[in-house]
Structures are given as structure tokens and as C-alpha cells.
Coordinates of C-alpha atoms and ligand atoms in Angstrom, one line a residue:
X106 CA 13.4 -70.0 181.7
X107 CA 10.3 -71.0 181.7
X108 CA 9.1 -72.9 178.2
X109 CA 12.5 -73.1 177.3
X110 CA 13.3 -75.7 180.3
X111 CA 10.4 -77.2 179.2
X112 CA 11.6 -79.1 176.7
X113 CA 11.9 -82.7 178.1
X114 CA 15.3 -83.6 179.0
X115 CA 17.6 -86.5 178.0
X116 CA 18.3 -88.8 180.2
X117 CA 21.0 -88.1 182.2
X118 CA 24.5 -89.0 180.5
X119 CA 22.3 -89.6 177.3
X120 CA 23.9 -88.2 173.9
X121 CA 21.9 -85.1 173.6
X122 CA 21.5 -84.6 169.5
X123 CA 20.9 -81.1 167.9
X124 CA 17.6 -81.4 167.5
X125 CA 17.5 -80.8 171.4
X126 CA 19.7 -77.5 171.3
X127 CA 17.6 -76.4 168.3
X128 CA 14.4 -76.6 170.3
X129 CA 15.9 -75.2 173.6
X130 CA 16.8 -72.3 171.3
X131 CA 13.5 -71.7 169.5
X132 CA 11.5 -72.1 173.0
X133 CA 13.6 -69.2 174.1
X134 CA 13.3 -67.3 171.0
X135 CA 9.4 -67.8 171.1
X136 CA 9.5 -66.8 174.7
X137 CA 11.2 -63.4 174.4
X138 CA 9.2 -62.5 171.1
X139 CA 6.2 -63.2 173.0
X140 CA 7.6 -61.1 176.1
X141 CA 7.8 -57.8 173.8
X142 CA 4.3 -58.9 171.9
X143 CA 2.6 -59.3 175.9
X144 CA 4.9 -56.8 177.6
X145 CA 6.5 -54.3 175.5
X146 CA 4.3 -53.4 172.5
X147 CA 0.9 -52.7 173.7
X148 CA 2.5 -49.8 176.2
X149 CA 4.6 -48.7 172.7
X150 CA 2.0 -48.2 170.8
X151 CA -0.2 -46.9 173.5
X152 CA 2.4 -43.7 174.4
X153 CA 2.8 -43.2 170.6
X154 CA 6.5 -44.7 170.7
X155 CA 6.0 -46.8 167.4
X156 CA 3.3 -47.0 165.4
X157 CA 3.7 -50.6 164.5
X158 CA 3.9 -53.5 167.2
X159 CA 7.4 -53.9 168.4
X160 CA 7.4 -57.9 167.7
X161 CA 6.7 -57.3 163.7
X162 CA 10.3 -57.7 162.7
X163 CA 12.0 -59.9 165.3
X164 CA 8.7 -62.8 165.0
X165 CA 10.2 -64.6 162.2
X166 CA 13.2 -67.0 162.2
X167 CA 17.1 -66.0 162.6
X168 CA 18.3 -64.4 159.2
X169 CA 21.8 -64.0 158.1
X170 CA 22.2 -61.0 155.3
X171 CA 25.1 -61.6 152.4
X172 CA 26.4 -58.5 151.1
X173 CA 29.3 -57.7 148.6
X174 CA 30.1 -56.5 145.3
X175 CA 28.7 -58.7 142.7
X176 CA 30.3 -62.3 141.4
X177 CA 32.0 -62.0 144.8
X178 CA 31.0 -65.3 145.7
X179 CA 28.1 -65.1 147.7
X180 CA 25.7 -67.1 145.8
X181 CA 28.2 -70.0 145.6
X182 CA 28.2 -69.5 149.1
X183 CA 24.8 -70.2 149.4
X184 CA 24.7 -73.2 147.0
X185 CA 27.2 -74.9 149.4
X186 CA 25.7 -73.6 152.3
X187 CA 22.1 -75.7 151.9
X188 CA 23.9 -78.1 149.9
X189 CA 22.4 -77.8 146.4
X190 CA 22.3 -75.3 143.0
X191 CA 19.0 -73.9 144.0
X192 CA 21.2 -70.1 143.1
X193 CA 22.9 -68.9 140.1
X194 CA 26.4 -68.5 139.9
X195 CA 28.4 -66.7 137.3
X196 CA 30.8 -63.9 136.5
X197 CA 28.4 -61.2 135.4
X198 CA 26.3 -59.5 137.2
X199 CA 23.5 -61.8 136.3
X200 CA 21.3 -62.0 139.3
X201 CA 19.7 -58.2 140.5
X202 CA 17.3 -59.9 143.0
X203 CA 17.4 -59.9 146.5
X204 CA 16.3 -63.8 147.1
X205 CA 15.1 -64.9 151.1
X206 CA 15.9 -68.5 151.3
X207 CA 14.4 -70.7 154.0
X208 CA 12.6 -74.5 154.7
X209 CA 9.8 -74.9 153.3
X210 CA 7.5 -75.3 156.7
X211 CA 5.9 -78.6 155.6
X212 CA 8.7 -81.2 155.7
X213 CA 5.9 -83.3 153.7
X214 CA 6.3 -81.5 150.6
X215 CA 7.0 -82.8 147.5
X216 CA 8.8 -80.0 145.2
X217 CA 12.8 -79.4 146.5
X218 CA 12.4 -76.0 145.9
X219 CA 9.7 -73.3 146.1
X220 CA 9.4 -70.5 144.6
X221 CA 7.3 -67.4 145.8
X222 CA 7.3 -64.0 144.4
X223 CA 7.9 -60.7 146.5
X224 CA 4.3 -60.2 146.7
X225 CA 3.7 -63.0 149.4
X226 CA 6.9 -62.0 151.4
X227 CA 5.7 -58.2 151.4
X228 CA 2.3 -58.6 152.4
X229 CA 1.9 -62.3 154.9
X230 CA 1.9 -61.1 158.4
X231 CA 4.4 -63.9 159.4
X232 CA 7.0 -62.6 157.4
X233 CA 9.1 -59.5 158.8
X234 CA 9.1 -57.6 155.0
X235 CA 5.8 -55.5 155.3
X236 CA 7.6 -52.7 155.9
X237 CA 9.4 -53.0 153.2
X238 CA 6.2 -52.6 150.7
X239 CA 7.4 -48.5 150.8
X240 CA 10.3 -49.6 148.3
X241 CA 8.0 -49.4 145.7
X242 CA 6.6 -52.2 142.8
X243 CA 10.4 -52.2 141.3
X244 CA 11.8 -53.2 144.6
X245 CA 8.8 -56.2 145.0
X246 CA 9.3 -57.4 141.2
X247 CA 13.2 -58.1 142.8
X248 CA 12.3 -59.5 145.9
X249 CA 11.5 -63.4 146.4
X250 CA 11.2 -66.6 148.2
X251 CA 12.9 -69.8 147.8
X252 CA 11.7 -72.5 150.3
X253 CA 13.9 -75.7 150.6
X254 CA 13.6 -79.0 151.6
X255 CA 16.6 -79.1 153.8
X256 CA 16.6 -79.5 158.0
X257 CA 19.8 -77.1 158.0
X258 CA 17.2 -74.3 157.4
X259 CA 14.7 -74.9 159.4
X260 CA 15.8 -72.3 162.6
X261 CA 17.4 -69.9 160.0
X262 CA 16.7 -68.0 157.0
X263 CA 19.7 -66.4 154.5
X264 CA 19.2 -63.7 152.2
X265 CA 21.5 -63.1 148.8
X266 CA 20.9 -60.0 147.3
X267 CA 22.1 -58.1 144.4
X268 CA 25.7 -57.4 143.8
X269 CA 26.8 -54.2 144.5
X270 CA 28.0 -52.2 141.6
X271 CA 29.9 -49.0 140.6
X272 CA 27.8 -47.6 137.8
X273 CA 24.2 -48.0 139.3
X274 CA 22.7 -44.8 140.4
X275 CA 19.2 -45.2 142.3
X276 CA 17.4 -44.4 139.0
X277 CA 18.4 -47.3 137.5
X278 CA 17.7 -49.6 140.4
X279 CA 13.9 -48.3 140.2
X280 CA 14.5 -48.3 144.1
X281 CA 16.3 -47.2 147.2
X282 CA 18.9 -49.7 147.3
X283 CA 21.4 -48.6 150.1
X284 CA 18.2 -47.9 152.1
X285 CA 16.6 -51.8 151.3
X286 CA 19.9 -53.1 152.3
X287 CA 19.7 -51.1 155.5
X288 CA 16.4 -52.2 156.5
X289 CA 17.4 -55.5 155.9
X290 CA 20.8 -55.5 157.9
X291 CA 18.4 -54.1 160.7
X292 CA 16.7 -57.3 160.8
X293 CA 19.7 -59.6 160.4
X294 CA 21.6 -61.2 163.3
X295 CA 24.5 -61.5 161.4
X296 CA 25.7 -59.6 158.2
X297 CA 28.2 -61.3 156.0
X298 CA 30.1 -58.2 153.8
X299 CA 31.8 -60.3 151.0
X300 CA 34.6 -59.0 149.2
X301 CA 37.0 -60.7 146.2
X302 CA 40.5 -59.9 145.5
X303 CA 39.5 -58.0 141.8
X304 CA 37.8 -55.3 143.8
X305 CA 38.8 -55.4 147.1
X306 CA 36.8 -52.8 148.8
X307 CA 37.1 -50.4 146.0
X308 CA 32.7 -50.2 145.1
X309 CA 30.9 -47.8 145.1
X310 CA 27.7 -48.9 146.6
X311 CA 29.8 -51.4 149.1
X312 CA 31.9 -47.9 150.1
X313 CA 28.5 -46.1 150.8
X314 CA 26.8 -49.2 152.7
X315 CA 29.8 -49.4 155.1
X316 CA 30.1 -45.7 155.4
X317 CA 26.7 -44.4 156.0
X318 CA 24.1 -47.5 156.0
X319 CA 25.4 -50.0 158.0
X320 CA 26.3 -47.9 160.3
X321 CA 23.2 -46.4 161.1
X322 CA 20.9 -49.9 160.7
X323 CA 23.4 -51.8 162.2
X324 CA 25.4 -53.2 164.9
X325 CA 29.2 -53.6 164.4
X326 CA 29.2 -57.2 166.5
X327 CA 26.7 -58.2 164.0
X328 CA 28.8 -58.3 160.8
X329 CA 31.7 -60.3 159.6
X330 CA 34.1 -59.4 156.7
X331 CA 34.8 -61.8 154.2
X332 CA 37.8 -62.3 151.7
X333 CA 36.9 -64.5 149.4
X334 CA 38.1 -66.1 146.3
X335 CA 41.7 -66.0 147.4
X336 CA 43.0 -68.7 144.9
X337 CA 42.6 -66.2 142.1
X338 CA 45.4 -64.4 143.7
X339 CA 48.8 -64.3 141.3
X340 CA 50.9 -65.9 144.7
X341 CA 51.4 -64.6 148.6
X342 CA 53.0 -61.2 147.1
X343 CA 49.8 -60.3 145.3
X344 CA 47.4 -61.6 148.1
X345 CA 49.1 -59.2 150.7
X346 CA 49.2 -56.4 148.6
X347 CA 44.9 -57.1 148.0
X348 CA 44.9 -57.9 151.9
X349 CA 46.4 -54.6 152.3
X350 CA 43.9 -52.7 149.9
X351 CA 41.5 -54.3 151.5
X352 CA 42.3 -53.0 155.2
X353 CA 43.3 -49.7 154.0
X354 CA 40.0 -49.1 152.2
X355 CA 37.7 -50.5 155.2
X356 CA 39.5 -48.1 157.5
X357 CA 38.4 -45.4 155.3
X358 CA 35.3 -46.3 154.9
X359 CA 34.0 -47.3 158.6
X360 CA 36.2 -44.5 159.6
X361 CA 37.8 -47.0 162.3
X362 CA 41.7 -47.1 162.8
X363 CA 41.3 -50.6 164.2
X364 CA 41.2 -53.4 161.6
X365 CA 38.2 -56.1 161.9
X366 CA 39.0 -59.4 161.4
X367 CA 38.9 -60.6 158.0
X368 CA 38.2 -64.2 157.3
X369 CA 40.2 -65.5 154.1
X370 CA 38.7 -68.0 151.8
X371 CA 37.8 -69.8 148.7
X372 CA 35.7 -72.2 147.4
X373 CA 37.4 -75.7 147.9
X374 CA 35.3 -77.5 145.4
X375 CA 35.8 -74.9 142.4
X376 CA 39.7 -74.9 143.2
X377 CA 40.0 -78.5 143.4
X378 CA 38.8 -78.7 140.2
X379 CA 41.2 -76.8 138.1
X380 CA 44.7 -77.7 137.9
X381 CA 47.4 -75.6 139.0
X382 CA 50.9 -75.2 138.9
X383 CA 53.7 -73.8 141.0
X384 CA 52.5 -70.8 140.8
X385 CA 49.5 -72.0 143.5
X386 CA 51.8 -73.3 146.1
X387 CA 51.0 -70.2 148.3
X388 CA 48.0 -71.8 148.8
X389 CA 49.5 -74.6 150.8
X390 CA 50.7 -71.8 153.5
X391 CA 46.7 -70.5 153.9
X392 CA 44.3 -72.0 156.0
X393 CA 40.5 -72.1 154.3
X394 CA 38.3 -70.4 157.1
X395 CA 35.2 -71.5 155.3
X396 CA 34.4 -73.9 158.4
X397 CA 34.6 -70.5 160.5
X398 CA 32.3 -68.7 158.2
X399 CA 30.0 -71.2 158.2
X400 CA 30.0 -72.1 161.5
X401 CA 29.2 -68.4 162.3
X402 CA 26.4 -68.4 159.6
X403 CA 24.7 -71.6 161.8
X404 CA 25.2 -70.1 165.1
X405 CA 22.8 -67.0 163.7
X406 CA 19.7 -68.3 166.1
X407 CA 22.2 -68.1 169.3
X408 CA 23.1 -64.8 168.0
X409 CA 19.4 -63.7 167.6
X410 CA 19.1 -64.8 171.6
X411 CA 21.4 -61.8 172.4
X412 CA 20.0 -59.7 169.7
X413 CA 16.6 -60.2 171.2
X414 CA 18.0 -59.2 174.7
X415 CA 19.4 -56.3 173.2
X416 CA 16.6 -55.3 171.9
X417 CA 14.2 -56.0 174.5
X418 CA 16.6 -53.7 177.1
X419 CA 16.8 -50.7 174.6
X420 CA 13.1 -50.2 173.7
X421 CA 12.1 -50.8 177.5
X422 CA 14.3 -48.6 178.5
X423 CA 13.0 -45.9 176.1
X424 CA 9.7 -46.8 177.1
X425 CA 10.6 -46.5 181.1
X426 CA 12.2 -43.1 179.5
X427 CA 8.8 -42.0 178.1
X428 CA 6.8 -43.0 181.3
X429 CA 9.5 -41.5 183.3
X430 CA 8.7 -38.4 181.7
X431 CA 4.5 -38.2 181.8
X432 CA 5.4 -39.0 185.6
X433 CA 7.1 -36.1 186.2
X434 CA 4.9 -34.3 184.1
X435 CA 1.7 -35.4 186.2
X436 CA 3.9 -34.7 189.4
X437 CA 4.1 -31.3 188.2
X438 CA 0.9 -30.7 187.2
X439 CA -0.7 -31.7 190.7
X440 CA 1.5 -29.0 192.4
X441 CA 0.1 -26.5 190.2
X442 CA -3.0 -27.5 191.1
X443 CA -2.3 -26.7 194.6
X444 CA -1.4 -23.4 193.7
X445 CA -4.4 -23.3 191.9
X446 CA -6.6 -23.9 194.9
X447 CA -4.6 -20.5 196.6
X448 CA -5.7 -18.5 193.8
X449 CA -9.3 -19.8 193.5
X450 CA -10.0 -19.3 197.0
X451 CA -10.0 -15.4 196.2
X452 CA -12.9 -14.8 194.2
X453 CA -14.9 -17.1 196.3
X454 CA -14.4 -15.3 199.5
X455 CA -15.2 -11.5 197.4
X456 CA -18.3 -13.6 196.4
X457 CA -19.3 -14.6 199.7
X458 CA -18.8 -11.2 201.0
X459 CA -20.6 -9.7 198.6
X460 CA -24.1 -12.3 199.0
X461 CA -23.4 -11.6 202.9
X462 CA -24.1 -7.6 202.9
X463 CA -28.1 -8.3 201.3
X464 CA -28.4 -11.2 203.0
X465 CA -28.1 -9.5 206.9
X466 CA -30.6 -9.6 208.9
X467 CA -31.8 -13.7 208.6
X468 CA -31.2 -15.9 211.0
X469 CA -28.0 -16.7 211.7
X470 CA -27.8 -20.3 211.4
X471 CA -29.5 -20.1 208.2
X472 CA -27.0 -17.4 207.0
X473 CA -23.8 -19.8 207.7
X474 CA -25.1 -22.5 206.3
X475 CA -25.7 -20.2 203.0
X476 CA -22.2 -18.3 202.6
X477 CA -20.7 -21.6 203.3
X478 CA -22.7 -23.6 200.7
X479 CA -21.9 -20.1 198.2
X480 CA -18.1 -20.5 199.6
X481 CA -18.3 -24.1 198.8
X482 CA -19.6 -23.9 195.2
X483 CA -17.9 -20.7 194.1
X484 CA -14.5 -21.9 195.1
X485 CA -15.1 -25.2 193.7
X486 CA -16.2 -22.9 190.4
X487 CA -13.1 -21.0 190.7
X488 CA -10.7 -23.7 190.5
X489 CA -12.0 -25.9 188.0
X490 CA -12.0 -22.3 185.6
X491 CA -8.4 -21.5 186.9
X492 CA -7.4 -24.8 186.9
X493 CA -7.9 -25.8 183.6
X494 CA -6.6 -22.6 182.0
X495 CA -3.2 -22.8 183.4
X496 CA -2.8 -26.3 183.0
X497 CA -3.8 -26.3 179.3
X498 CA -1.4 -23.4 179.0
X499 CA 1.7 -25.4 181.3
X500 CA 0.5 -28.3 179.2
X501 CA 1.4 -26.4 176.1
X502 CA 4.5 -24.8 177.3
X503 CA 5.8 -28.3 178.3
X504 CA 4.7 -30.0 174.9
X505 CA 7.3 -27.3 173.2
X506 CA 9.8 -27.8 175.3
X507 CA 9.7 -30.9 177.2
X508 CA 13.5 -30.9 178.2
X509 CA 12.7 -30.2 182.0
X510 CA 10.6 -33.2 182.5
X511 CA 14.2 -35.4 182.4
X512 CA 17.0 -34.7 183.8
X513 CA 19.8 -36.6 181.7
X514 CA 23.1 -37.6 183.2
X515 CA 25.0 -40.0 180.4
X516 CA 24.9 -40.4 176.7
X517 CA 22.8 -43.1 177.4
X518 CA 19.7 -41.3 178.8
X519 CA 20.2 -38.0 176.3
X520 CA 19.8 -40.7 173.3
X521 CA 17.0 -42.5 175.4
X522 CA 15.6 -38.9 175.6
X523 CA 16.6 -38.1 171.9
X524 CA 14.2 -41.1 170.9
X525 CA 11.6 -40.7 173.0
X526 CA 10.9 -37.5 173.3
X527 CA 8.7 -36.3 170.1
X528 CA 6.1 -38.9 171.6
X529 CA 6.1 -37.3 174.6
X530 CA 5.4 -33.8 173.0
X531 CA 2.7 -35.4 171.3
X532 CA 1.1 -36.9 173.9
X533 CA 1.4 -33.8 175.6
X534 CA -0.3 -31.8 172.8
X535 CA -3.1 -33.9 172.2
X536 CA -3.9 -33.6 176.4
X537 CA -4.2 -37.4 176.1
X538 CA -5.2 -38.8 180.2
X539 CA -2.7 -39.7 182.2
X540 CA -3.3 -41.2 185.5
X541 CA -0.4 -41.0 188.3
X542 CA -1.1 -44.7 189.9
X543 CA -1.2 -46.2 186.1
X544 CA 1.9 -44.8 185.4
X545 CA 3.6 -45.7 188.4
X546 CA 2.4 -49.6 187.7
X547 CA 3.3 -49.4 184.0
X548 CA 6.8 -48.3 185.0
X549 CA 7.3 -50.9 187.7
X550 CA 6.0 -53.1 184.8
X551 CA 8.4 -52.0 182.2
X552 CA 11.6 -52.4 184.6
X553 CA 10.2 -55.6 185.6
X554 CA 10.6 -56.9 181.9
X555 CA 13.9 -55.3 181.8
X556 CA 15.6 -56.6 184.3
X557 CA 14.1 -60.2 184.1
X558 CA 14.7 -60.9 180.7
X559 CA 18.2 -59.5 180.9
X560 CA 19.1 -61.9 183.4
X561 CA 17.0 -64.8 182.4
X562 CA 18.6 -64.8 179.0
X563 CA 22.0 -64.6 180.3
X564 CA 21.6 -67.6 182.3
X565 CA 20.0 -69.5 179.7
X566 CA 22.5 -68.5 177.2
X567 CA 25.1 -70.1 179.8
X568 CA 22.9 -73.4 180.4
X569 CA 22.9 -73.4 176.1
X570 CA 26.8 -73.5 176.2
X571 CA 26.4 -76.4 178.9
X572 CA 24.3 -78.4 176.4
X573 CA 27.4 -80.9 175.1
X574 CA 26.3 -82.8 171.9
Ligands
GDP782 N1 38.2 -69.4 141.7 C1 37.1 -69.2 142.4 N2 36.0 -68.8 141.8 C2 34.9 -68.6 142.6 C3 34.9 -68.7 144.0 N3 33.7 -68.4 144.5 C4 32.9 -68.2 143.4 N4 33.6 -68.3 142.2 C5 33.1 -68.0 140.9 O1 33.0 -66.6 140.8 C6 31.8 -66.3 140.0 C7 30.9 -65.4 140.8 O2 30.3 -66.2 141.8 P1 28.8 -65.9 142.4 O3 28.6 -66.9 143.5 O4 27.9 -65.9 141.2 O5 29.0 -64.4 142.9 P2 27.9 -63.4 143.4 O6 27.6 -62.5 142.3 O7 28.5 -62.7 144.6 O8 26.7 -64.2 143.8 C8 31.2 -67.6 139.6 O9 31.7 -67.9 138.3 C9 31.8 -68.6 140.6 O10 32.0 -69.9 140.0 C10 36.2 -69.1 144.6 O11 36.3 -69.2 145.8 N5 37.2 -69.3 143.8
MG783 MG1 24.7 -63.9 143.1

């Protein structure tokens, strides 16, 4: 791809470092942001299909979302994640903030961390959070920013939020909580659910995210379930019966009979530090997946290369949809203007006939010249009258039901259709120009950008794996 392959390549049989496969990454991720910024968004928000650019919330950096019930483990996570105490850790519920933490930009800068309240992450342009200024001043007084002085977080940005509870109601929150979590697994390219064998799967809020959120905000590639804290367990007889728990109360609550994988794990460093007796030796027979997890946390920007894909084929398709549709609409509309012209031609020729009884008796080249200019104008008249009335009224009829402008032959094209099709019936209603030729180009356009980035990505995606380090 283009920029991507621009990035100067090592010698041949050199060691190629990470910095190189970071950068081959990030030139593709710029690339595809700016294809939906150039391509994508100025038709989207021309037909009414969003009302915000398209590239607003997949600008910024790869983020990874951790979600659980609280003292879970996910802040611990985090501190051994970037490799310092920058969150705090603790049995209680302590910490009801949802905290974004990233590089700080300037490797120059002094301070290790940061710290930046919601209000700069709600309303800086190159942050994907304006959206979430709706939540409300209780949401933004527990929203912030950490920036780091650490490389591993340069391409990536993680989020720790508040742990879930079972007493909470909204009111107390002060704010829409299943709702922020939502939105914010809508941006993620990977979502890490985080469970502990105390409460395995049996929370409230955690039920509701994974029954009705997630589900609707999210894609089920993007998340990965985590069992965590395992070396709390009494020995192997107690884990299973939590493991069990666990897959018995995720099956009810994504309403899926298959069981996801669920990586098992606890933090090495607070285990090592206790001592234990026989009791523990179960522990020898587990393997720690904590490389997996954070291996899969770190391959969040290659994720966010098919994410980007993703969502560059679903909203051009909904876009060709849209076009598809004023098309046929136009299509339709010129026929009726032929049958327009049938009806106008009436009243002209009763008008001519009429002027041509007093006007008898002139000469006759004269008198042709006359009915035909008469003909000429009248018709003209006539059809621009006619014309515009039934159009206006098959404009109408079509903006209520604009169903027969498609015709949808999979799921695919009725939910296409489904998302598409209120902005049709307003641009319909407000009898907003459409020209046949530009539509035709802008649909050529949109497939264009389809199918090319499709493809391009794949192939760069396989020349990424290439890359050996
Ligand atoms: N034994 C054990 N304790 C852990 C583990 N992970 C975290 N903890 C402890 O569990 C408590 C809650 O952890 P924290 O990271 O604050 O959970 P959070 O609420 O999900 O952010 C803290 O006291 C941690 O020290 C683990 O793997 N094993
Ligand atoms: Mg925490």
C-alpha cells in the first residue's frame, strides 16, 4: 500500500527491530483513516447518513478496553502492563473512574506521569471522546487522562474503568454506565472482560454488559475473557467448580451454548510473594496465560488494521446502499416524466386549436409559424405544471414508503437497508437535488473504496506477518 511501503526498508537479511513493524502499522492505520476522512465521510455526511464525520472515532490510536467486576485485577493488570504503579490497586472498590492511559506525545518530557482531567479528553478534537460529552458533568468529573513516559504505549492506548458492582443503580452513578461502557467497547479493538474466582460471573452490571451492551456495541472477535486471580482458589476441586460457574453463567448471559475461551491467570509477582503450603500445589499443574493476555493486549494496533477494514466495508456499503437507492429513485422519476410529456401534450393541442379558429384567414405561413410557437410554449407550460405536481406528490409517496426503491435479497442488504433507509426518506422529503451522472460517479466511487481497501489491507496484513523480527 502506498505510504505504508514507504517506509524505508532494511537492508536485505538486516535484523528488522520493532520500531520498523510499528511504523509499517501506523502508515497503514494513517492511510485507511485518511481513506474514510477523503473518501467515505464527505458523501456520509452529504446524504444525511451521519451527522458527524465518519473518521471522528477511529483517528486516534488503538485502545484496549478492561472490563470486570471490581478488585478483579484489572488495575494490577495495568501496573504490570506499562511497567509501573501509575494505578491503584486494592480490595475495595476504591477507584470509580474510568482512567485513558497512553504516552505522553513528547518523549522530551520531564514528569513520568500526566495527569489530565475529563475535560481535555471530552472536548480536544484529536481525542475520540466528544461524543461522550452527552454523559453528563458526573460522567466527565470520572473520566481522565494519564500520559506515560513509556515506548510500550506509544501505538496503543488502555482504558481501566470502574468495577462493576451489584448494588449501583444508574442513580447513583450520576450517569449512564452500561451505556459509557458501550460506547467505549465501540471504539475498542479489543475488550478484556475480567472476572475473579469470588464472583465468577455472578454481577450484576457485568450480567447486563454481556447480555444487552456488548452485544449491541460490540463485536464478539473483539473481546477476550479473562479468569483471573486463580491462586486464591482453595485447590483444583474449587477452581473447577468456579471454572464451571463461570462457563455456566456466560452461557446465560451471551445466550451462546458454545463456551469462549477463557484464559486462566494470576498475578506472578503478588503470588510469589506470599508463602504457601501444600495446599497451593495445584498451582504447579496450571499454566499462567498472562504472556497470552498480554501478547493479545500488544497486538491491539494489528487488530485495529482489520477493524478499520471492517469498518471501512460496512459504512461503504451502506453508503453504496443509500446511493443505490436515490438512483433508482431518479430512474424512476425520469419515466414519469415521460409520461408526463403524454399528458401535457393535451392541453396544448386544445390550446392551439382554439387560437387557430380566430386566427383563420392570415396568411398561411404566418399562421404555422404562430400555432407552432403557441404549441411550443403551451406544451412546454403544460409539462413543467404537470410535471412538478406529480413528481412532488411521487416524491412524497416514496419518502413514506421507500421500500420499492431496493430490492433486498439477503440479511445483509435488509440490515444495509435497515440503516440506511431513514436518510433516504429524508432526503426524499426535503426534495434535496439529485443529479443521475453524479450519482452514478459517486457510486462507482464508493465501490472503488470498497473493494480497494479490502484487498489492499489483506495483502498488507500478509506482508505484516512476513515482517520476521
Ligand atoms: N492473590 C492475588 N491477588 C491479586 C491478583 N490480582 C490482583 N490482586 C489483588 O486484588 C486486589 C484488587 O486488585 P485491583 O487491581 O485493584 O482490582 P480492580 O478493582 O479490578 O482494578 C488488590 O488487592 C490486588 O493486590 C492475583 O492475581 N492474585
Ligand atoms: Mg481498579
Amino acid at each position: 500500500m502506498g505510504k505504508a511501503t514507504e517506509t524505508s526498508a532494511p537492508h536485505a537479511g538486516a535484523k528488522i527491530d520493532d520500531d520498523y513493524r510499528r511504523n509499517y502499522l501506523e502508515a497503514l492505520r494513517r492511510e485507511l483513516v485518511d481513506i474514510v476522512q477523503d473518501k467515505l465521510s464527505p458523501l456520509a455526511l452529504k446524504y444525511g447518513y451521519t451527522q458527524v464525520p465518519l473518521e471522528s472515532n477511529i483517528k486516534w490510536k488503538p485502545v484496549v478496553l478492561l472490563i470486570g467486576n471490581y478488585s478483579s485485577g484489572k488495575s494490577t493488570l495495568i501496573n504490570e502492563l506499562v511497567g509501573a504503579d501509575i494505578q491503584a490497586t486494592g480490595q475495595a472498590p476504591t477507584d470509580d473512574s474510568f482512567t485513558v492511559i497512553t504516552a505522553h506525545p513528547a518523549s522530551t518530557q520531564q514528569e513520568e506521569v500526566v495527569m489530565r482531567d475529563g475535560q481535555v479528553l471530552l472536548n480536544d478534537p484529536q481525542y475520540p471522546f466528544e461524543g461522550f460529552r452527552t454523559f453528563g458533568k458526573r460522567f466527565s468529573a470520572h473520566f481522565r487522562l494519564k500520559l506515560l513516559k513509556t515506548k510500550n504505549l506509544h501505538n496503543l492506548a488502555l482504558i481501566d474503568t470502574p468495577g462493576m458492582l451489584d448494588s449501583v443503580s444508574e442513580k447513583d452513578r450520576g450517569y449512564d454506565y452500561q451505556e459509557v461502557i458501550g460506547d467505549l467497547a465501540q471504539i475498542a479493538d479489543l475488550v478484556l472482560i475480567i472476572f475473579d474466582p469470588h464472583k465468577a460471573g455472578t454481577v450484576r452490571e457485568v450480567y447486563q454488559s454481556l447480555r444487552e451492551t456488548l452485544p449491541r456495541k460490540s463485536f464478539e472477535d473483539r473481546v477476550m475473557f479473562v479468569l483471573n486471580r486463580v491462586d486464591e482458589c482453595a485447590g483444583m476441586d474449587d477452581l473447577l467448580r468456579v471454572y464451571g460457574t463461570l462457563c455456566w453463567n456466560l452461557s446465560q448471559m451471551t445466550g451462546r451454548k458454545d463456551i469462549p475461551a477463557i484464559h486462566i491467570t494470576w498475578s506472578d509477582s503478588i503470588y510469589n510473594t506470599r508463602q504457601h503450603g501444600a495446599e497451593k500445589d495445584f498451582m504447579q499443574l496450571l499454566h499462567n496465560q498472562r504472556a497470552a493476555i498480554k501478547a493479545g493486549i500488544f497486538s491491539a494496533p494489528r487488530h485495529r488494521l482489520d477493524n478499520l477494514a471492517g469498518y471501512i466495508e460496512l459504512h461503504s456499503e451502506r453508503i453504496a446502499m443509500l446511493i443505490t437507492a436515490l438512483l433508482s429513485f431518479v430512474r424512476r422519476r425520469r419515466k414519469l416524466t415521460l409520461k408526463n410529456i403524454g399528458l401535457a401534450l393535451l392541453p396544448a393541442a386544445l390550446l392551439t386549436l382554439l387560437c387557430f379558429l380566430p386566427l383563420q384567414g392570415i396568411d398561411y405561413l404566418t399562421l404555422s409559424a404562430l400555432l407552432a410557437l403557441i404549441f411550443l410554449v403551451s406544451s412546454g407550460g403544460s409539462l413543467w405544471f404537470i410535471d412538478r405536481w406529480l413528481v412532488a406528490r411521487f416524491r412524497r409517496k416514496l419518502a413514506e414508503q421507500p421500500d420499492t426503491l431496493v430490492s433486498l435479497n439477503d440479511q445483509g442488504e435488509t440490515d444495509r437497508w435497515e440503516a440506511v433507509r431513514e436518510a433516504v426518506q429524508h432526503h426524499l422529503r426535503n426534495e434535496a437535488a439529485c443529479s443521475y451522472g453524479l450519482l452514478k460517479k459517486e457510486l462507482k466511487q464508493i465501490k472503488q473504496v470498497r473493494n480497494y481497501s479490502a484487498a489492499e489491507v489483506r495483502k498488507a496484513i500478509a506482508e505484516y506477518e512476513n515482517i520476521r523480527v
